[in-house]
mmCIF file of C-alpha atoms in Angstrom:
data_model
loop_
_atom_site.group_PDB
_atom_site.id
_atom_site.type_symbol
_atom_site.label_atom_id
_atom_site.label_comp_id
_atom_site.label_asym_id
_atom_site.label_seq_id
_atom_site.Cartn_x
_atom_site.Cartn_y
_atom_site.Cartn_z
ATOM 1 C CA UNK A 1 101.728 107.135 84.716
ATOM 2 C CA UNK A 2 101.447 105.620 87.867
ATOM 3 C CA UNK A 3 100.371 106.022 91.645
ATOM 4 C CA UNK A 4 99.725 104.470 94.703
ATOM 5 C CA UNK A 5 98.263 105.037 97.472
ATOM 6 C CA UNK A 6 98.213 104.219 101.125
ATOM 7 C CA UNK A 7 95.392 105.011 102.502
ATOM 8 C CA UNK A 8 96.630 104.584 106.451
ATOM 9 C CA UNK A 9 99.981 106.605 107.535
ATOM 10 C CA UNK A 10 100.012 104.966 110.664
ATOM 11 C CA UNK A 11 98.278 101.574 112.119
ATOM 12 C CA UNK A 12 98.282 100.570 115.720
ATOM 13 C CA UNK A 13 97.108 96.946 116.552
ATOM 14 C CA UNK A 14 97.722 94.825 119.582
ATOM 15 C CA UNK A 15 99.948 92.309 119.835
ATOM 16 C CA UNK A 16 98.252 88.961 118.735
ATOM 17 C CA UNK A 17 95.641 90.825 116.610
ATOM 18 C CA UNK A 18 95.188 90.499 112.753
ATOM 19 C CA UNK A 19 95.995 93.879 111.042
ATOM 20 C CA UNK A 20 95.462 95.407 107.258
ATOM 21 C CA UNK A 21 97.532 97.824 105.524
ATOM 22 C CA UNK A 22 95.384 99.043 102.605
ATOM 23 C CA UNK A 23 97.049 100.156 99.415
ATOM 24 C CA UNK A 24 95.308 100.890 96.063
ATOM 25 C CA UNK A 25 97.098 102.041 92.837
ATOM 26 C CA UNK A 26 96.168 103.769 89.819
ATOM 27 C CA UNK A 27 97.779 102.718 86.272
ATOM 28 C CA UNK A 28 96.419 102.512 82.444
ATOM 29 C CA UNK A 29 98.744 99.693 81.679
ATOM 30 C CA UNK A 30 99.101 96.566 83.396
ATOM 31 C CA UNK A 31 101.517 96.346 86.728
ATOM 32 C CA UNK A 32 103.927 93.973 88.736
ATOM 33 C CA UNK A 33 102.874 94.776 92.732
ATOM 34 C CA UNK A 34 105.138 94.566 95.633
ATOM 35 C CA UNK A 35 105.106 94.887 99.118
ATOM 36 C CA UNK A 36 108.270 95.964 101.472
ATOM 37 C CA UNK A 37 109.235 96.678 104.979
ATOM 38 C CA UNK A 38 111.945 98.560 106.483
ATOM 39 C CA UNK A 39 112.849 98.673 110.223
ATOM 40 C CA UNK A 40 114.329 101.659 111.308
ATOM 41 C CA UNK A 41 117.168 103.367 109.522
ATOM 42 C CA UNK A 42 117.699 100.280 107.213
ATOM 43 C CA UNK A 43 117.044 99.207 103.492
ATOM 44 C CA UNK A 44 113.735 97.627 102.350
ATOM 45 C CA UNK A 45 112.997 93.835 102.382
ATOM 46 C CA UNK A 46 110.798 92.636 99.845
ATOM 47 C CA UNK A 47 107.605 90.824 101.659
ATOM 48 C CA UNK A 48 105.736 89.879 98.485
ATOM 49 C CA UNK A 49 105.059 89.973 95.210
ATOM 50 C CA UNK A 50 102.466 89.966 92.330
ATOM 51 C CA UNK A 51 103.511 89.375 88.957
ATOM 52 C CA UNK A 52 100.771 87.407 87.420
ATOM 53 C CA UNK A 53 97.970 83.976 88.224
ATOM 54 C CA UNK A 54 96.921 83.224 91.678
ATOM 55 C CA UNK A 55 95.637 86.864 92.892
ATOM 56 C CA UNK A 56 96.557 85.833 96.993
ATOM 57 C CA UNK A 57 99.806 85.946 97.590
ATOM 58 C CA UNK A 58 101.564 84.673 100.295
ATOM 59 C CA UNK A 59 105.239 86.359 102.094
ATOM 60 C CA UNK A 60 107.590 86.002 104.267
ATOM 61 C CA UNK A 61 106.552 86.358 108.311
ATOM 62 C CA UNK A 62 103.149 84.932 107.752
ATOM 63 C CA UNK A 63 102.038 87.925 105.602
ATOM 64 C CA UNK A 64 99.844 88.051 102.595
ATOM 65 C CA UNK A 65 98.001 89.894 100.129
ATOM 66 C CA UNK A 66 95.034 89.888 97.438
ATOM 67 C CA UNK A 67 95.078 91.813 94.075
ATOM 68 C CA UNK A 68 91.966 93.095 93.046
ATOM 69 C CA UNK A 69 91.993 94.477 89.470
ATOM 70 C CA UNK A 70 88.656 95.637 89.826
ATOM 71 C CA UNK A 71 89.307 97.579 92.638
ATOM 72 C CA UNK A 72 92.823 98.473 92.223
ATOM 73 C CA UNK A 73 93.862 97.248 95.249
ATOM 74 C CA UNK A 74 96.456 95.375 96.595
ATOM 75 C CA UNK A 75 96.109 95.095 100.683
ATOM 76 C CA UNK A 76 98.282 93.464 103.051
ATOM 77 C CA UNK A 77 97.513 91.562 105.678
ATOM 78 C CA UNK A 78 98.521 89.001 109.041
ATOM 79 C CA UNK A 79 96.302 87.460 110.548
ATOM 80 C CA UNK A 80 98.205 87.715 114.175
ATOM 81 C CA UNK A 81 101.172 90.199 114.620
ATOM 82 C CA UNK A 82 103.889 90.091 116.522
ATOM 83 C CA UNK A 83 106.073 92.998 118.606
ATOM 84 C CA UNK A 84 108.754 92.332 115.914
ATOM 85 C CA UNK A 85 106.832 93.598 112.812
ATOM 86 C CA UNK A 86 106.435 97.358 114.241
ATOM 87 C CA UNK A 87 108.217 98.879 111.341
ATOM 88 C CA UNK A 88 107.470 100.956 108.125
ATOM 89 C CA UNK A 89 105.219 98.947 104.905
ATOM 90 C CA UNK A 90 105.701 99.935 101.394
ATOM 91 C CA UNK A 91 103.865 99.279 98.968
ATOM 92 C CA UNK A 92 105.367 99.433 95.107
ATOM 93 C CA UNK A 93 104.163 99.128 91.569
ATOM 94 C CA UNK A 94 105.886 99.074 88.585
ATOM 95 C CA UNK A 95 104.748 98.396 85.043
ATOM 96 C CA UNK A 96 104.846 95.261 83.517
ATOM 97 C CA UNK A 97 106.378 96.830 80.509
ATOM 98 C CA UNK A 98 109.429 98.668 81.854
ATOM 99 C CA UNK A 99 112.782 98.502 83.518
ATOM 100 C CA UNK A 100 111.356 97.719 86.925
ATOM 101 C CA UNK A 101 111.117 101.230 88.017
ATOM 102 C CA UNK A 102 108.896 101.286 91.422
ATOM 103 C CA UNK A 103 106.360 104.168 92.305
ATOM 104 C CA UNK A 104 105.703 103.999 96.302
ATOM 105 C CA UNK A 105 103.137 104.512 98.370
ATOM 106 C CA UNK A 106 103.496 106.978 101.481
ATOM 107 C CA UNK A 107 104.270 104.262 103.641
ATOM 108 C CA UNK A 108 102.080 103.078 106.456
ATOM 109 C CA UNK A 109 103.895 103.070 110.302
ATOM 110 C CA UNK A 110 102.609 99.627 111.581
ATOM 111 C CA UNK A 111 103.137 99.816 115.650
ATOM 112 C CA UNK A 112 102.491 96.538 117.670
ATOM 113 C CA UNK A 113 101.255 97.288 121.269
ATOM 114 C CA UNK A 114 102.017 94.343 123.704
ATOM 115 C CA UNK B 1 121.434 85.326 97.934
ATOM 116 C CA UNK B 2 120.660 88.404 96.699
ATOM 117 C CA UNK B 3 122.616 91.033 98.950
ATOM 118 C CA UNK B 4 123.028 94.280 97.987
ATOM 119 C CA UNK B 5 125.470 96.664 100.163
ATOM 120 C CA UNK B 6 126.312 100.513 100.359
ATOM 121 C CA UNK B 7 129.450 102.153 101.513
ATOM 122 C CA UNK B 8 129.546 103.954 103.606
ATOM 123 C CA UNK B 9 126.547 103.239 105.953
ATOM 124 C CA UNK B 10 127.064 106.674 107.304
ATOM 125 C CA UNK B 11 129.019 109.849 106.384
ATOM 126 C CA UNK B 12 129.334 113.359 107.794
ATOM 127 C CA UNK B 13 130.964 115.976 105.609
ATOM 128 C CA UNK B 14 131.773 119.391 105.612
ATOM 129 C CA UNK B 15 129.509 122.050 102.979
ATOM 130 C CA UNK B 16 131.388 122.110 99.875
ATOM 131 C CA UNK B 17 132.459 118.742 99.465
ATOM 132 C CA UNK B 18 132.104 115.816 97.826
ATOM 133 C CA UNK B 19 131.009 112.474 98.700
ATOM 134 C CA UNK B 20 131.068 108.561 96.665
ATOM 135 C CA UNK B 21 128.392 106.347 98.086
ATOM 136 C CA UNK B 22 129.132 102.832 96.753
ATOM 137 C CA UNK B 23 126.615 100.221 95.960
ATOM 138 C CA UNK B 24 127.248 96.694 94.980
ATOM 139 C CA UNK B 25 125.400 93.948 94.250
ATOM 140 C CA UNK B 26 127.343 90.972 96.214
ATOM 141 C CA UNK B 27 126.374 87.639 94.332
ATOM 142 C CA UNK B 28 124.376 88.761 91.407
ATOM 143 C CA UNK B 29 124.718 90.771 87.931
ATOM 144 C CA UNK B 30 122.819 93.728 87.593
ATOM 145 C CA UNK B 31 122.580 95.569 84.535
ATOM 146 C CA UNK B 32 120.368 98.115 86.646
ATOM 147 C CA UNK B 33 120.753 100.064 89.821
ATOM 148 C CA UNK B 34 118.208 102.653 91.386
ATOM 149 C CA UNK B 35 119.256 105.185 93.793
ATOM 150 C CA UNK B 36 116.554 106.597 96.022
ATOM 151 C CA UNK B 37 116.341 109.436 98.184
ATOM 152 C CA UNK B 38 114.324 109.228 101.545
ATOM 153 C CA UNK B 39 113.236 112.290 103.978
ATOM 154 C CA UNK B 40 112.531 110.856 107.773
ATOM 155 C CA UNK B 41 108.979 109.522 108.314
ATOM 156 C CA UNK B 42 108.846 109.838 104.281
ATOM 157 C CA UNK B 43 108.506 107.470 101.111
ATOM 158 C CA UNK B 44 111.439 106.813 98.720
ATOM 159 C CA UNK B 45 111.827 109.229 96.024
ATOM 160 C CA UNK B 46 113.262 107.686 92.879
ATOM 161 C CA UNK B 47 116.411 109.879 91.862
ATOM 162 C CA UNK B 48 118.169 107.746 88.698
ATOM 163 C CA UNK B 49 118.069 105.270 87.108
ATOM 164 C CA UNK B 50 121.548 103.729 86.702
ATOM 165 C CA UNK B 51 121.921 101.193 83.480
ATOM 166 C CA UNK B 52 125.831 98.808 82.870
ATOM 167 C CA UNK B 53 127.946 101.155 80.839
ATOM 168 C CA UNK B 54 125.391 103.610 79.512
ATOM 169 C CA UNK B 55 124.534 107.470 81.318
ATOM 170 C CA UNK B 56 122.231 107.501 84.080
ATOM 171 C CA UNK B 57 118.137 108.570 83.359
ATOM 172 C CA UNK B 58 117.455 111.270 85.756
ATOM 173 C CA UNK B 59 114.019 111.840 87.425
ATOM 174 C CA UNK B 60 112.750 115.331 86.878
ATOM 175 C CA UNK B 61 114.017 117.653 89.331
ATOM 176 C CA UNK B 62 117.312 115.541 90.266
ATOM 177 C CA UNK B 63 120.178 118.120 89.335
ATOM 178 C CA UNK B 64 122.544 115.502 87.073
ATOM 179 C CA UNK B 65 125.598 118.100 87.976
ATOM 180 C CA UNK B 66 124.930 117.543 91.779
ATOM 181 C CA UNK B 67 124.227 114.140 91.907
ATOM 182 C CA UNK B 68 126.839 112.137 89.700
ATOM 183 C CA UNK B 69 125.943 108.392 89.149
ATOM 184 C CA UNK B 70 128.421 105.762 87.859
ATOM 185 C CA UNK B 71 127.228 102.270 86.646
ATOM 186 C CA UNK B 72 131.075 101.157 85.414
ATOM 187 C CA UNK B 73 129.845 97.330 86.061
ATOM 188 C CA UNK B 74 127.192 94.934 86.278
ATOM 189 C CA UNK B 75 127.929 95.082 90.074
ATOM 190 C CA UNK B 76 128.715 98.504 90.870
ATOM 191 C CA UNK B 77 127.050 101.356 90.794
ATOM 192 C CA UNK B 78 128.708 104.868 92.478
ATOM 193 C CA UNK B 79 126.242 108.246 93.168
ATOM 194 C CA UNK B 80 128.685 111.275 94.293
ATOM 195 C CA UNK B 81 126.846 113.950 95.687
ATOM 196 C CA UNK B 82 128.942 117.065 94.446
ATOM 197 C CA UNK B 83 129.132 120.333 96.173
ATOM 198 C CA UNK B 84 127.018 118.632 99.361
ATOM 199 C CA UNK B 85 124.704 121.196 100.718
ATOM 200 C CA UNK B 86 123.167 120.883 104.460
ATOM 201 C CA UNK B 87 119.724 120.328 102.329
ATOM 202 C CA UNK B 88 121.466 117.324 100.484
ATOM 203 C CA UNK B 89 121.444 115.864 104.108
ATOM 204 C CA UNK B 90 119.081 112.613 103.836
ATOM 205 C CA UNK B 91 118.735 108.836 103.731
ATOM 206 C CA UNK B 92 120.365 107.689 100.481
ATOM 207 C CA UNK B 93 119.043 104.271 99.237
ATOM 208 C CA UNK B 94 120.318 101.961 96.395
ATOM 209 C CA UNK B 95 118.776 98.803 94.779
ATOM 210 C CA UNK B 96 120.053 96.491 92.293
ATOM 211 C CA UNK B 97 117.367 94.686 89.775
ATOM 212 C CA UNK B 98 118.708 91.054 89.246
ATOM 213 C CA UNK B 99 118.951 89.912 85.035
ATOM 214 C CA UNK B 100 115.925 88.186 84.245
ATOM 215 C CA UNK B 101 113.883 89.400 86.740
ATOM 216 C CA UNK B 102 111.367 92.065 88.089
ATOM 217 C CA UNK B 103 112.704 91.901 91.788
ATOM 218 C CA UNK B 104 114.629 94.565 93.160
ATOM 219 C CA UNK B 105 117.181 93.994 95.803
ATOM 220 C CA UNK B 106 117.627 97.007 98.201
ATOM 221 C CA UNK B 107 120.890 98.048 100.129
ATOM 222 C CA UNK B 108 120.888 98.504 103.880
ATOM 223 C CA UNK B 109 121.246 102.766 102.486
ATOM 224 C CA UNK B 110 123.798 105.449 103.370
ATOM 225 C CA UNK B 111 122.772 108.566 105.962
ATOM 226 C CA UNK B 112 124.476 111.778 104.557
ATOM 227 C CA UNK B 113 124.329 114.298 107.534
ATOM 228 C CA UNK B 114 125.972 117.968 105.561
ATOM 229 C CA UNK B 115 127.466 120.373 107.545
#
């Protein structure tokens, strides 16, 4: 079985200002990662991925994110936000041996102060 | 590419009815849908598991009776929430898993308000 956790519900940063979302997972078999946001009362849009080789990732809107196995973590990050990304972050694993069936995180309420 | 949409977007019924929320994968085949449940200021909660012309996998907990799910092609998927309860009220979410890979596309979701 498999969890995740997100270890901040909520996140305010400044406008401008680089920001982490922290997320760390626990699995005995190996896992695909994903990040997503949603904006309010809308689906989720897939930010980034891990599936396998380079362990930095890089998105869409200037975000990315670094898998450590050895920590089990998979944190997001941008190094200067914008008003525009205040929304809700996901994160997601799934094993790499399934039918792509996620396991989220709480969520983590990213709000941009101008 | 990739789009994934629900119908309706948003519904208000009456206690005691029923209700088809339609999800369809726009410019892909998908031999497998998800639908999600989500609570305000909550995470997703995986409900089914929706596979092409085979039953739906339940998640434990997720009455089958109440919560019918049709997968009739590899672009449409249908959950009808039987008998809809004001605590079936919620955010109902779909996603579509494109053939040959490990993404899932999500749908813009369907807001069930029961009353």
């Amino acid at each position: 079985a498999q969890s995740v956790t997100q270890l901040d519900s909520q996140v305010p940063v400044f406008e401008e200002a680089p920001v982490e979302l922290r997320c760390n997972y626990s699995s005995s078999v190996s896992v695909y990662l994903f990040w997503y946001v949603q904006y309010p009362n809308q689906g989720l849009q897939l930010l980034l991925k891990y599936l396998s080789g380079s362990t930095l990732v890089k998105g869409i809107n200037g975000f990315e994110a670094e898998f450590n196995k050895s920590q089990t973590s998979f944190h997001l990050r941008k190094p200067s936000v914008h008003i525009s990304d205040t929304a809700e972050y996901f994160c997601a694993v799934s094993s790499t041996g399934n039918t792509g069936k996620l396991i989220f995180g709480q969520g983590t309420t990213l709000q941009v102060k101008p | 590419g990739a789009v994934v949409s629900q119908h309706p977007s948003w519904v208000i019924c009456k206690s005691g009815t029923s209700v088809k929320i339609e999800c369809r994968s726009l410019d892909f085949q998908a031999t497998t849908m998800f639908w999600y449940r989500q609570f305000p200021k909550q995470s997703l909660m995986l409900m089914a598991t929706s596979n092409e012309g085979s039953k739906a996998t339940y998640e434990q907990g997720v009455e089958k009776d109440k919560f019918l799910i049709n997968h009739a092609s590899l672009t449409l998927s249908t959950l009808t929430v039987t008998s809809a309860h004001p605590e079936d009220s919620s955010f109902y979410i779909c996603s579509a898993l494109q053939r040959f890979s490990y993404e899932q596309y999500f749908g813009p979701g369907t807001r069930l308000t029961v009353t």
